[in-house]
Coordinates of N, CA and C and ligand atoms in Angstrom, one line a residue:
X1 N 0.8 -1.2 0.0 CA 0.0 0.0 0.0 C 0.9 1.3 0.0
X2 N 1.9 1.2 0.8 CA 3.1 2.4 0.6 C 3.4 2.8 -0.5
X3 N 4.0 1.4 -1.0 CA 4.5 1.4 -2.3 C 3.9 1.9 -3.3
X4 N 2.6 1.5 -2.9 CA 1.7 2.0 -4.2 C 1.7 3.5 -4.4
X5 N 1.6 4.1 -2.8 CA 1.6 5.9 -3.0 C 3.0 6.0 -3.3
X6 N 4.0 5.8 -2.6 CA 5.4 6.1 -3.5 C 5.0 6.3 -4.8
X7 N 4.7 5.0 -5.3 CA 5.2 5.0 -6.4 C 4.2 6.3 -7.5
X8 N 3.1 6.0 -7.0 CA 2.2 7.1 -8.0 C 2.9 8.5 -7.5
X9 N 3.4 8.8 -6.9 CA 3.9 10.2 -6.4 C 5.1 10.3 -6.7
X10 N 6.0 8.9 -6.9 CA 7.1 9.1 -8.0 C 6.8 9.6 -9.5
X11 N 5.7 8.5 -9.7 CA 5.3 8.5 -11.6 C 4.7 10.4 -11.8
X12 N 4.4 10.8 -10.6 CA 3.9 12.0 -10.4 C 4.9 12.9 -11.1
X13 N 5.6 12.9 -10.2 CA 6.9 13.9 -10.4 C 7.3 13.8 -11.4
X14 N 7.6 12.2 -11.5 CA 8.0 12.2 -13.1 C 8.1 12.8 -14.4
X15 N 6.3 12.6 -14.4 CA 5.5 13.0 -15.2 C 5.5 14.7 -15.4
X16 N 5.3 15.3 -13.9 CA 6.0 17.2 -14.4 C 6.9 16.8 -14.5
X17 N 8.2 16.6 -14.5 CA 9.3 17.2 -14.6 C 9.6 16.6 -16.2
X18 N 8.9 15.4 -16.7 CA 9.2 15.6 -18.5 C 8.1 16.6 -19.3
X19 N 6.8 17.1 -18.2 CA 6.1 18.0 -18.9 C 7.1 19.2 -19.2
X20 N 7.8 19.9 -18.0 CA 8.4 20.7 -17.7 C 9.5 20.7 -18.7
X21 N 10.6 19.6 -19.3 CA 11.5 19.4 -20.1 C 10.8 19.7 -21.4
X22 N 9.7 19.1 -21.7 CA 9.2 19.4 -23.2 C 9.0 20.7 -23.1
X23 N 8.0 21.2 -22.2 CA 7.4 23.0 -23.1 C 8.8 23.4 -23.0
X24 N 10.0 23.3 -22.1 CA 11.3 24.1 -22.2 C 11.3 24.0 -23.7
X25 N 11.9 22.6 -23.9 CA 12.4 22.6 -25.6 C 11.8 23.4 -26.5
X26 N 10.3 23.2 -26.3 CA 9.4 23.8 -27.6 C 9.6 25.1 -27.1
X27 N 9.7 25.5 -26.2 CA 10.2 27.2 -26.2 C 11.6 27.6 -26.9
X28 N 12.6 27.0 -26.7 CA 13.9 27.5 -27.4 C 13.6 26.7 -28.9
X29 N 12.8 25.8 -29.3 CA 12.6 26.0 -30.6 C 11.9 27.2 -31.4
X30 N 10.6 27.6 -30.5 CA 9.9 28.2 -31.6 C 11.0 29.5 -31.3
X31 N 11.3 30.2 -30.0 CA 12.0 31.3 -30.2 C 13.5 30.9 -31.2
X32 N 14.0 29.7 -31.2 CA 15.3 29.6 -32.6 C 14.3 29.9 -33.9
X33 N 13.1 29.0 -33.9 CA 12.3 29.9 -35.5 C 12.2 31.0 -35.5
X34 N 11.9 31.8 -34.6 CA 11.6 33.0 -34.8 C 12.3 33.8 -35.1
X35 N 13.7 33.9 -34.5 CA 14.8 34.9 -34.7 C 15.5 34.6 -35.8
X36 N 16.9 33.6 -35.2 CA 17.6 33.6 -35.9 C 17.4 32.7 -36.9
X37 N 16.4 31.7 -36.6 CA 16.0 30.4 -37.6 C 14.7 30.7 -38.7
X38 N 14.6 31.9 -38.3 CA 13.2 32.9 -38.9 C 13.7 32.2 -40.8
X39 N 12.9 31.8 -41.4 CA 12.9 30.9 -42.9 C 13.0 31.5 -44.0
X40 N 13.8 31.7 -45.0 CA 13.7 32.5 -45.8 C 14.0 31.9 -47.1
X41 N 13.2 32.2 -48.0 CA 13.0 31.2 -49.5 C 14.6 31.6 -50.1
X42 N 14.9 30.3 -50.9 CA 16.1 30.0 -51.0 C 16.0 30.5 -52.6
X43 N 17.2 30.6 -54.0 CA 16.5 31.0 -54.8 C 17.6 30.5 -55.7
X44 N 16.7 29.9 -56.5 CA 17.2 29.6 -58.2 C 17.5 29.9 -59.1
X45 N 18.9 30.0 -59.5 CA 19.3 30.6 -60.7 C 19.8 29.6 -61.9
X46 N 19.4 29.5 -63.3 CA 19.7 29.1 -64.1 C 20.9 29.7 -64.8
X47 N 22.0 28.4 -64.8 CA 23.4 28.6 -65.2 C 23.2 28.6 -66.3
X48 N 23.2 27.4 -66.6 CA 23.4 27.0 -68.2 C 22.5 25.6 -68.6
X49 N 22.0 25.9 -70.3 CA 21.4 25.4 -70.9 C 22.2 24.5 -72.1
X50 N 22.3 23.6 -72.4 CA 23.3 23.2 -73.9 C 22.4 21.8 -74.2
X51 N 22.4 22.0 -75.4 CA 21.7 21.1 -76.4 C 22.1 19.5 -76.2
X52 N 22.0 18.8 -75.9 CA 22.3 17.3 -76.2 C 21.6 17.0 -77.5
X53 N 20.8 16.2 -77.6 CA 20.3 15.6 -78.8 C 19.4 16.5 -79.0
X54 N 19.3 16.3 -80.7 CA 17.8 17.2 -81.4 C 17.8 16.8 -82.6
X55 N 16.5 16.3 -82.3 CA 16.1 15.2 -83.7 C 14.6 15.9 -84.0
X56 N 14.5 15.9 -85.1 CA 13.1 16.3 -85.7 C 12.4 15.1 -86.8
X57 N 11.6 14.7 -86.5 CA 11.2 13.1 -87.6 C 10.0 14.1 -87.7
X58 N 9.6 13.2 -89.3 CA 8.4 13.9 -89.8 C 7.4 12.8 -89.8
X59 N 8.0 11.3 -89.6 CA 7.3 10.2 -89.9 C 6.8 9.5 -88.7
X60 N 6.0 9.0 -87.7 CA 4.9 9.1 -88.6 C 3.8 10.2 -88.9
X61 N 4.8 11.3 -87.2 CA 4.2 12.2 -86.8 C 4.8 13.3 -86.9
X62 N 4.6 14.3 -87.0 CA 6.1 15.4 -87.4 C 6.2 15.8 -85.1
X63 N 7.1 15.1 -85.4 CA 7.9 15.4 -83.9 C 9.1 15.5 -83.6
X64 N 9.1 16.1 -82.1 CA 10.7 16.7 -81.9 C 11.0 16.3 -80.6
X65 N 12.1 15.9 -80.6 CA 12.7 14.5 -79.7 C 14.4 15.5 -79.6
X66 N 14.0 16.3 -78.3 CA 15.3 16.7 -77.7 C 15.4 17.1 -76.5
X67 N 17.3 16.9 -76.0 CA 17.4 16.7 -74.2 C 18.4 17.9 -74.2
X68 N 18.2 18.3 -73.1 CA 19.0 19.6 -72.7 C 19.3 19.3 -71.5
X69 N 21.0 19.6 -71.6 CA 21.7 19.8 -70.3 C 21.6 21.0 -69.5
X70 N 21.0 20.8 -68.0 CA 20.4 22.0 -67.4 C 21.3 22.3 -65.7
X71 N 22.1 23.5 -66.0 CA 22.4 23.2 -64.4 C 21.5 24.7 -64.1
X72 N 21.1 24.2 -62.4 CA 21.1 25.2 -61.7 C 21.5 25.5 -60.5
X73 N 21.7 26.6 -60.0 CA 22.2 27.1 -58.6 C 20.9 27.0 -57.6
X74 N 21.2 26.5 -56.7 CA 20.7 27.1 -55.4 C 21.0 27.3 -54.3
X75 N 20.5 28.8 -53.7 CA 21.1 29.3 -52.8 C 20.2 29.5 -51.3
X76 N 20.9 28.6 -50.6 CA 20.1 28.2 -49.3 C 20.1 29.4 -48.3
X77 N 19.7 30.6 -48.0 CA 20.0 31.2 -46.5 C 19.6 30.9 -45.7
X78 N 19.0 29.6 -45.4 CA 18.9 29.2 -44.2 C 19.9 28.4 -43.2
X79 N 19.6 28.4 -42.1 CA 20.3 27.6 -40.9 C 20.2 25.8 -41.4
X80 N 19.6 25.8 -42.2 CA 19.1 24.2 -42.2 C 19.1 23.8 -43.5
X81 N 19.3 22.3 -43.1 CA 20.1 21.9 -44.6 C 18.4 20.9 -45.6
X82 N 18.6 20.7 -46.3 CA 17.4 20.1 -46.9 C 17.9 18.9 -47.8
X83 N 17.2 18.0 -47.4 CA 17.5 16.3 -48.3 C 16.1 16.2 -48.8
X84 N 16.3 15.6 -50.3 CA 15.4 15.2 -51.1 C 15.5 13.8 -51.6
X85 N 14.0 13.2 -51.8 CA 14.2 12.3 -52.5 C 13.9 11.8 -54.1
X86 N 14.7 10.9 -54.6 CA 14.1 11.4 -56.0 C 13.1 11.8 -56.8
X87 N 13.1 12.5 -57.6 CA 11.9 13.2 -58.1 C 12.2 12.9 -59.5
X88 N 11.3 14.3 -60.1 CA 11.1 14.5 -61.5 C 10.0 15.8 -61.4
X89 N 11.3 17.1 -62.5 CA 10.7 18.6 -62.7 C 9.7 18.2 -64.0
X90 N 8.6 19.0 -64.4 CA 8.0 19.1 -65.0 C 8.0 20.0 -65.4
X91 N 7.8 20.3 -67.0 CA 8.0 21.4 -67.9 C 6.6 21.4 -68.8
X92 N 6.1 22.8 -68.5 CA 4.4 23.0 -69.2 C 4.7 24.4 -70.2
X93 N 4.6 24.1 -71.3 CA 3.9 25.0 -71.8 C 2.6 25.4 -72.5
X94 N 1.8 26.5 -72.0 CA 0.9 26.5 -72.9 C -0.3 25.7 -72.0
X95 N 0.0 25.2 -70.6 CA -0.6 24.3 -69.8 C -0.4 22.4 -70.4
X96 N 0.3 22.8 -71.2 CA 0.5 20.8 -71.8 C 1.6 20.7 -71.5
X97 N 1.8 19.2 -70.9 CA 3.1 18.7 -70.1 C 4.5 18.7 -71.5
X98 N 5.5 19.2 -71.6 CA 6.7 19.3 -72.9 C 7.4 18.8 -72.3
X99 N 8.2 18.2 -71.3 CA 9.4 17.9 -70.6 C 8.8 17.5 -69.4
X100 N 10.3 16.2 -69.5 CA 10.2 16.2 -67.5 C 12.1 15.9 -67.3
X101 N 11.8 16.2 -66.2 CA 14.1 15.7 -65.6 C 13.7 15.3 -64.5
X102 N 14.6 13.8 -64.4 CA 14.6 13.5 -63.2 C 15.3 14.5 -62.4
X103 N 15.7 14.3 -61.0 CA 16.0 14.8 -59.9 C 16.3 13.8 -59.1
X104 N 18.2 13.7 -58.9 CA 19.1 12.4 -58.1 C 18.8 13.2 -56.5
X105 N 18.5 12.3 -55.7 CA 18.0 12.6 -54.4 C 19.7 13.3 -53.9
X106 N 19.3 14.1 -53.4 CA 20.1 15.1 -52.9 C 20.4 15.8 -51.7
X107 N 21.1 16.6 -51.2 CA 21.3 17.6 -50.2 C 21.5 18.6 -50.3
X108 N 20.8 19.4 -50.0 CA 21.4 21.3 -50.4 C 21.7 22.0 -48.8
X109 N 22.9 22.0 -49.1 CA 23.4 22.3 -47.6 C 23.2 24.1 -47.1
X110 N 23.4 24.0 -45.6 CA 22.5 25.3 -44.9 C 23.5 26.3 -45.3
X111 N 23.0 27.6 -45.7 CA 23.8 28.9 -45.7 C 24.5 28.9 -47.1
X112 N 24.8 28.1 -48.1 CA 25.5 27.7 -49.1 C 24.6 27.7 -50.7
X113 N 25.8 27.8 -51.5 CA 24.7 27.1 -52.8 C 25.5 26.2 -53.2
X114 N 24.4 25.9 -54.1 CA 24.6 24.0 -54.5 C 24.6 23.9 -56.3
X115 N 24.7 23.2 -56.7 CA 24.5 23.1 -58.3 C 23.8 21.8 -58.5
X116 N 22.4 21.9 -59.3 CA 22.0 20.6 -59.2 C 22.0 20.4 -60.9
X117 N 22.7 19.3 -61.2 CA 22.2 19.6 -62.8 C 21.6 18.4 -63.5
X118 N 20.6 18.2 -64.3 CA 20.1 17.6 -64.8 C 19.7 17.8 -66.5
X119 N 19.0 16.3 -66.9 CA 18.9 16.3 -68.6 C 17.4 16.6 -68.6
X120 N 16.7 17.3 -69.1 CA 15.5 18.1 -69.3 C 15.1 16.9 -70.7
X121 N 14.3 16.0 -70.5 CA 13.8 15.5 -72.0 C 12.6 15.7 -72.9
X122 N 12.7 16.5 -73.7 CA 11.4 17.0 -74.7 C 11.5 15.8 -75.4
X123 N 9.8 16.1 -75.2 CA 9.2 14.9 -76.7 C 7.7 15.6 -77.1
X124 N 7.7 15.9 -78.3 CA 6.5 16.5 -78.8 C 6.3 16.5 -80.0
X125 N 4.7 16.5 -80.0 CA 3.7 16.3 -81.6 C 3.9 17.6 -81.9
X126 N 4.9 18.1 -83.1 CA 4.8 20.1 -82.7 C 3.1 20.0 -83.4
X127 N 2.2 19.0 -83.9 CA 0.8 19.9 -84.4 C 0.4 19.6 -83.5
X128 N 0.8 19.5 -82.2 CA -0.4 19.6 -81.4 C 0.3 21.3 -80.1
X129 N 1.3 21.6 -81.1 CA 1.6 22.6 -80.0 C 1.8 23.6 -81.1
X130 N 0.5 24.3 -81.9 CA 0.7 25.4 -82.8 C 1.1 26.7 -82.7
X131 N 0.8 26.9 -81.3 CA 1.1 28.7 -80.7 C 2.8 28.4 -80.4
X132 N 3.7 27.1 -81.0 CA 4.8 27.5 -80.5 C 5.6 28.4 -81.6
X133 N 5.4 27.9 -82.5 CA 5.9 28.7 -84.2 C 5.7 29.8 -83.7
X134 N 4.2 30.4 -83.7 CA 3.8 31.9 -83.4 C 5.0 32.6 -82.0
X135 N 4.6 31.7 -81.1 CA 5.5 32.6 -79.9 C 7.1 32.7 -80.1
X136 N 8.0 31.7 -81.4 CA 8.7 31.6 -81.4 C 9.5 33.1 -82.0
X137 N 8.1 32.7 -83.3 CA 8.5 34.4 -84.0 C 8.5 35.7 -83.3
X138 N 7.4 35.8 -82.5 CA 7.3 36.6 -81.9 C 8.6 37.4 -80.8
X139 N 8.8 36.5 -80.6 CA 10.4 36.6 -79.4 C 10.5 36.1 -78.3
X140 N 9.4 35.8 -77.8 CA 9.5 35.2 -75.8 C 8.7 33.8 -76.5
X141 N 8.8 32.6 -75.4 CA 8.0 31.4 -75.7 C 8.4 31.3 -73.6
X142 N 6.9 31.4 -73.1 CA 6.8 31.2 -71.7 C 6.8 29.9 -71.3
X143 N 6.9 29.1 -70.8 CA 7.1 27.8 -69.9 C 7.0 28.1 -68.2
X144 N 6.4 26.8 -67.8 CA 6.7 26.9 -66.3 C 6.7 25.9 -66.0
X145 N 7.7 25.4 -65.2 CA 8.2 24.5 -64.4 C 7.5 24.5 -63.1
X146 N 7.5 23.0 -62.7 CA 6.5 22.5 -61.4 C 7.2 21.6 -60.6
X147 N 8.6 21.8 -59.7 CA 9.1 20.6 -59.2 C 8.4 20.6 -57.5
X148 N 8.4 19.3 -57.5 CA 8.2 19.4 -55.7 C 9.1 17.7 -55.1
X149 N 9.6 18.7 -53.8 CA 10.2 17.8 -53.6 C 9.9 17.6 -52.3
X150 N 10.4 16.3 -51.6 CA 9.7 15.7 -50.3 C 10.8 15.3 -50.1
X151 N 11.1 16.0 -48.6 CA 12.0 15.7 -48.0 C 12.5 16.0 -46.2
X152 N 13.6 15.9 -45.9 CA 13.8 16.5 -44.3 C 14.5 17.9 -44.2
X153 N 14.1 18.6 -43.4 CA 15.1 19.8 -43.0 C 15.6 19.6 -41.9
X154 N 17.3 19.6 -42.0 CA 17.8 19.2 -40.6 C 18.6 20.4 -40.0
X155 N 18.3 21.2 -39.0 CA 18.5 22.2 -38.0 C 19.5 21.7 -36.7
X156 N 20.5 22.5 -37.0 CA 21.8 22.1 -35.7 C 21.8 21.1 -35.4
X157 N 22.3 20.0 -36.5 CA 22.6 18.4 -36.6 C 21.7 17.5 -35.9
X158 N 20.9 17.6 -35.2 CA 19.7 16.9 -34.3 C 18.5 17.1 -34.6
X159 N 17.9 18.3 -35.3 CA 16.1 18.3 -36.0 C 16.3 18.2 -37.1
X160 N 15.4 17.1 -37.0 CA 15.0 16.8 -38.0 C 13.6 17.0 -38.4
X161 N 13.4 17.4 -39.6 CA 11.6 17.7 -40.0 C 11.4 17.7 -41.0
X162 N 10.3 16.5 -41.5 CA 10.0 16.2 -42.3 C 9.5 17.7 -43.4
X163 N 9.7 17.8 -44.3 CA 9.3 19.0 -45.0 C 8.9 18.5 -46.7
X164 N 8.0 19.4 -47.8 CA 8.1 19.5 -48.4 C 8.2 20.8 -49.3
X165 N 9.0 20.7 -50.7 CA 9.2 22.7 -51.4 C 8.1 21.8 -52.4
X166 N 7.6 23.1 -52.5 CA 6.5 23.6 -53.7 C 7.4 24.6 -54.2
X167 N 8.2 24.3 -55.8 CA 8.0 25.1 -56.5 C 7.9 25.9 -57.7
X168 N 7.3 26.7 -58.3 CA 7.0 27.0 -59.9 C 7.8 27.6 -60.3
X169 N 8.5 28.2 -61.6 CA 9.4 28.8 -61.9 C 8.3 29.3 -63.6
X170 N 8.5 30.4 -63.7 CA 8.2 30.8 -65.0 C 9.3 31.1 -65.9
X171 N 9.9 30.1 -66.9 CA 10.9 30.9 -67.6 C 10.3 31.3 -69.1
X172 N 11.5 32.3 -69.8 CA 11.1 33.0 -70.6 C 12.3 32.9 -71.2
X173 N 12.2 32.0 -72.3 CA 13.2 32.1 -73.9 C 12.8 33.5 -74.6
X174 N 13.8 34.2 -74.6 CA 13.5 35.5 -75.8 C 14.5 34.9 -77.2
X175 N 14.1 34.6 -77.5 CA 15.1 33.8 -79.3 C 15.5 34.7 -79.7
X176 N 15.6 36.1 -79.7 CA 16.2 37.0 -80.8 C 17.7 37.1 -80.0
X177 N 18.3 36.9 -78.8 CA 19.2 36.5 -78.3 C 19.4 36.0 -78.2
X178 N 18.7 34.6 -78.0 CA 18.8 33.5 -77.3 C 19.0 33.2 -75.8
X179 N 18.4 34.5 -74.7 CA 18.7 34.5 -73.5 C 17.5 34.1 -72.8
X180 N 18.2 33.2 -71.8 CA 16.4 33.0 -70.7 C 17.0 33.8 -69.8
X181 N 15.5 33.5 -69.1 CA 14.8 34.1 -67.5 C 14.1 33.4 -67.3
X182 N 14.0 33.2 -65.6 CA 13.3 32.5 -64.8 C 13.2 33.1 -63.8
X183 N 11.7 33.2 -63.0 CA 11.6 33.6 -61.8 C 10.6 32.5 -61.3
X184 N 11.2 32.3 -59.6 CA 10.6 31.1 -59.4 C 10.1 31.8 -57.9
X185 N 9.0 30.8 -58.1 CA 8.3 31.1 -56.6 C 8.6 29.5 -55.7
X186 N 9.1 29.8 -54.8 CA 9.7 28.5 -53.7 C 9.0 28.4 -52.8
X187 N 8.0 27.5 -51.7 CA 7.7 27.3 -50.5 C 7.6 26.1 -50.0
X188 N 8.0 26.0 -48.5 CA 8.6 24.9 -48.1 C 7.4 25.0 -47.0
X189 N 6.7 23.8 -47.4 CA 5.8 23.3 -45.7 C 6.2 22.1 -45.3
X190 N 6.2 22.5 -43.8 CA 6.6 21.6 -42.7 C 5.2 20.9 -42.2
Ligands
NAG201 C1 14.2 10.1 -78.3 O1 15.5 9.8 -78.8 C2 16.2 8.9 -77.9 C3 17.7 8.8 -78.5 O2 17.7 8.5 -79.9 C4 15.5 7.6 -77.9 O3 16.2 6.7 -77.0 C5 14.1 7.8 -77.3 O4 13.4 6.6 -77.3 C6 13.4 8.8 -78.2 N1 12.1 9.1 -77.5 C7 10.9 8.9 -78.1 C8 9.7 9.2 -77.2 O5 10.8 8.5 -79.2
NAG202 C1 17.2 7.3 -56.9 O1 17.6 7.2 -58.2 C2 18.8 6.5 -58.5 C3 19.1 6.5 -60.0 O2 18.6 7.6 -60.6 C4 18.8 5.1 -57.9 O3 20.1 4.5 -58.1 C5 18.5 5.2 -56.4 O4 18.3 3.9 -56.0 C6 17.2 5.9 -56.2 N1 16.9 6.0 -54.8 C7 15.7 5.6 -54.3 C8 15.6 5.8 -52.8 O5 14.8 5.2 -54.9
NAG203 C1 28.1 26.0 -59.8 O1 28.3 26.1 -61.2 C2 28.8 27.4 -61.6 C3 28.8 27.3 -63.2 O2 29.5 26.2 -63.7 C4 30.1 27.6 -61.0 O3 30.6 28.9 -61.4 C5 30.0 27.6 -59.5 O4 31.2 27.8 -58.9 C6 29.4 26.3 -59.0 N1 29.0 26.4 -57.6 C7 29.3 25.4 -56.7 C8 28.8 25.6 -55.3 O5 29.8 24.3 -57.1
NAG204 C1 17.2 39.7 -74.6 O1 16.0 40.3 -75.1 C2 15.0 40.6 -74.1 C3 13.7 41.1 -74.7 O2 13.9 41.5 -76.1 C4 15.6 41.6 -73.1 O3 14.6 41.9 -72.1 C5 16.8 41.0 -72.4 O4 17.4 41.9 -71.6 C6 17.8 40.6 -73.5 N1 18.9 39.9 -72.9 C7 20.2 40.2 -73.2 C8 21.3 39.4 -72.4 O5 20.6 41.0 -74.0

């Protein structure tokens, strides 16, 4: 019968004093989010673009069957580093899928940029994509890119959190140069 109150008045204490240990933690977490760990979208810059294959068949379908070597930068300001697992970017123009690249599961480390590079593979009916001739002439041909990646963010080598980035990129071929742009919108939910 002793034992029994001991012990519930042990399990008692117990019990506050890991209540007491947790809200600590979750307080010097949310105040590390808040300040210094406060999130800031990371951002994409396209290096370079170079042609691999380009084939044009007219038989049986007049189609175009070409891969592009694609690197890009990215640049983390955050405290925390981000792992992905494999994927694949999607490329739309015109709202119809034109490309996809895989994506080798990765790390993009905290505070740093990274180079991720991949082969972009078009394959398309060009009669089923008429407004490209037109936008070609014209000088801009828009695209937008859809990658999402599922992965962890790891914070001062011990948190880990599960996360995923949403993100779109609109780029813009001007052909009378030959110069792109891209501007991409990034968000990461935890
Ligand atoms: C595109 O060309 C590559 C290389 O010749 C070939 O392996 C691939 O099957 C072609 N893709 C399609 C969809 O025909
Ligand atoms: C990711 O893809 C690579 C090849 O592209 C493969 O070797 C690896 O096993 C894949 N990883 C997972 C977890 O599926
Ligand atoms: C990424 O690639 C660019 C272009 O090749 C290069 O100038 C830069 O140093 C590379 N950055 C890293 C972090 O490897
Ligand atoms: C290429 O052309 C576009 C539009 O005509 C212009 O906005 C852009 O600055 C040009 N880029 C370069 C590198 O000249």
């Amino acid at each position: 019968m002793s034992c029994g109150l001991k012990c519930s008045k042990g399990l008692k204490i117990c019990c506050g004093v890991t209540s007491i240990f947790l809200i600590v933690v979750l307080v010097i977490l949310l105040v590390l989010f808040l300040t210094d760990f406060k999130r800031k979208d990371p951002t994409i810059t396209l290096q370079s673009v170079k042609f691999g294959r380009f084939m044009f068949d007219v038989t049986p379908i007049i189609d175009l069957n070409a891969s592009l070597a694609i690197l890009v930068t990215v640049d983390n300001p955050n405290h925390g580093s981000f792992t992905y697992q494999n994927s694949t970017a999607y490329l739309h123009y015109r709202g119809r899928l034109l490309a996809e690249a895989p994506l080798h599961e990765d790390t993009i480390p905290a505070l740093k940029s990274h180079n991720i590079s991949t082969v972009l593979n078009v394959y398309v009916d060009v009669t089923e994509v008429p407004d490209l001739l037109g936008d070609y002439l014209s000088g801009i041909i828009s695209f937008t890119s859809i990658t999402n990646l599922v992965g962890k963010v790891k914070i001062l080598k011990f948190i880990k959190i599960k996360a995923t980035s949403y993100s779109t990129c609109e780029i813009l071929v001007y052909t009378r140069n030959q110069t792109v742009n891209s501007i991409c919108n990034i968000q990461l939910k935890l």
